[in-house]
Tab-separated table of C-alpha atoms in Angstrom:
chain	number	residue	atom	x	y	z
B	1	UNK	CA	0.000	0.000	0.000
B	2	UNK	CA	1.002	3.285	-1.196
B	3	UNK	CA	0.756	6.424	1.264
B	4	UNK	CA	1.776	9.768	0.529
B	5	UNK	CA	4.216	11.185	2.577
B	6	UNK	CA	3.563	13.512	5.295
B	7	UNK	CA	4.321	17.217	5.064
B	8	UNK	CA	4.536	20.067	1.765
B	9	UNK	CA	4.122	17.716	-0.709
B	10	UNK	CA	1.289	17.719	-2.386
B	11	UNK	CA	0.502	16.312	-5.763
B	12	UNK	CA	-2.520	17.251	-7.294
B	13	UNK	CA	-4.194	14.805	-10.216
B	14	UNK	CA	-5.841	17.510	-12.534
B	15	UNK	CA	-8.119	14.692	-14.018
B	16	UNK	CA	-9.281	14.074	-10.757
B	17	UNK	CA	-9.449	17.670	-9.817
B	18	UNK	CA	-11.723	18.580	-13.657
B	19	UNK	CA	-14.110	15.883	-12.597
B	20	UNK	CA	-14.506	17.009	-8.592
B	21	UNK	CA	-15.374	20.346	-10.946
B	22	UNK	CA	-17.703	19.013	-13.374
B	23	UNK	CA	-19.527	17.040	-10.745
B	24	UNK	CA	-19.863	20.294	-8.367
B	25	UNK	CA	-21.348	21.973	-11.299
B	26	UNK	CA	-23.898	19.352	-12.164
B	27	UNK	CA	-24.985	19.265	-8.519
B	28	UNK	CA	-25.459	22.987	-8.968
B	29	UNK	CA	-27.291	22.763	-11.647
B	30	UNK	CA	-29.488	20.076	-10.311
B	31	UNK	CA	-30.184	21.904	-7.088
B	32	UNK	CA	-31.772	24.842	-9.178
B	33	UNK	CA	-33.790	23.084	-11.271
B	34	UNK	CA	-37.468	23.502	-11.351
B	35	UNK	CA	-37.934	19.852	-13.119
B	36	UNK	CA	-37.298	16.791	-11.089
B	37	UNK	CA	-34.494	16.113	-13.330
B	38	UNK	CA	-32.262	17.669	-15.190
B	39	UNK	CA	-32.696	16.769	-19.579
B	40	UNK	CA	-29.700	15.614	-21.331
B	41	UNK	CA	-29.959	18.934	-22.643
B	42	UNK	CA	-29.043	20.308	-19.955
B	43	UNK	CA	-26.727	18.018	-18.610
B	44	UNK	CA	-24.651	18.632	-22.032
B	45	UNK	CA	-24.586	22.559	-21.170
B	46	UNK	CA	-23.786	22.291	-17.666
B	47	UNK	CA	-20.614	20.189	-19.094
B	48	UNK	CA	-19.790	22.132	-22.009
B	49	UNK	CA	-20.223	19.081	-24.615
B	50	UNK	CA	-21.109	21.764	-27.453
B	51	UNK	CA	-17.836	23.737	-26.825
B	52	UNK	CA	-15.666	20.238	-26.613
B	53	UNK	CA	-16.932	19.203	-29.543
B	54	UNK	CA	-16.289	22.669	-31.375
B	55	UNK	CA	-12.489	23.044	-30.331
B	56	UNK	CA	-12.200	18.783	-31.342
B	57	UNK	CA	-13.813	19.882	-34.974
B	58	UNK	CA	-11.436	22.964	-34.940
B	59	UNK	CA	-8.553	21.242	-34.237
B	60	UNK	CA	-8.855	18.283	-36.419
B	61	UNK	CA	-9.106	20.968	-39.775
């Protein structure tokens, strides 16, 4: 078993960190919804699918 070590060093993962992010933002959005649930619609906006899938078009040309 692997523990970090105790003191200044901290390593961050930034994967981890984005998806702590995108999860805090869903539960936002979720939590000011007037629907029971949020669409997939929304969902997608919340996580910026749209704009991901722009800059993935604009950097494959």
């Amino acid at each position: 078993m692997h523990v970090a070590p105790v003191g200044g060093t901290a390593v961050q993962d930034h994967v981890a960190l984005a998806e702590i992010e995108l999860c805090g933002d869903l539960i936002i959005a979720a939590s000011a919804a007037h629907e029971d649930r949020l669409s997939l619609e929304s969902i997608d906006e919340v996580l910026k699918v749209a704009e991901e899938r722009a800059d993935e078009r604009g950097a494959e040309e």
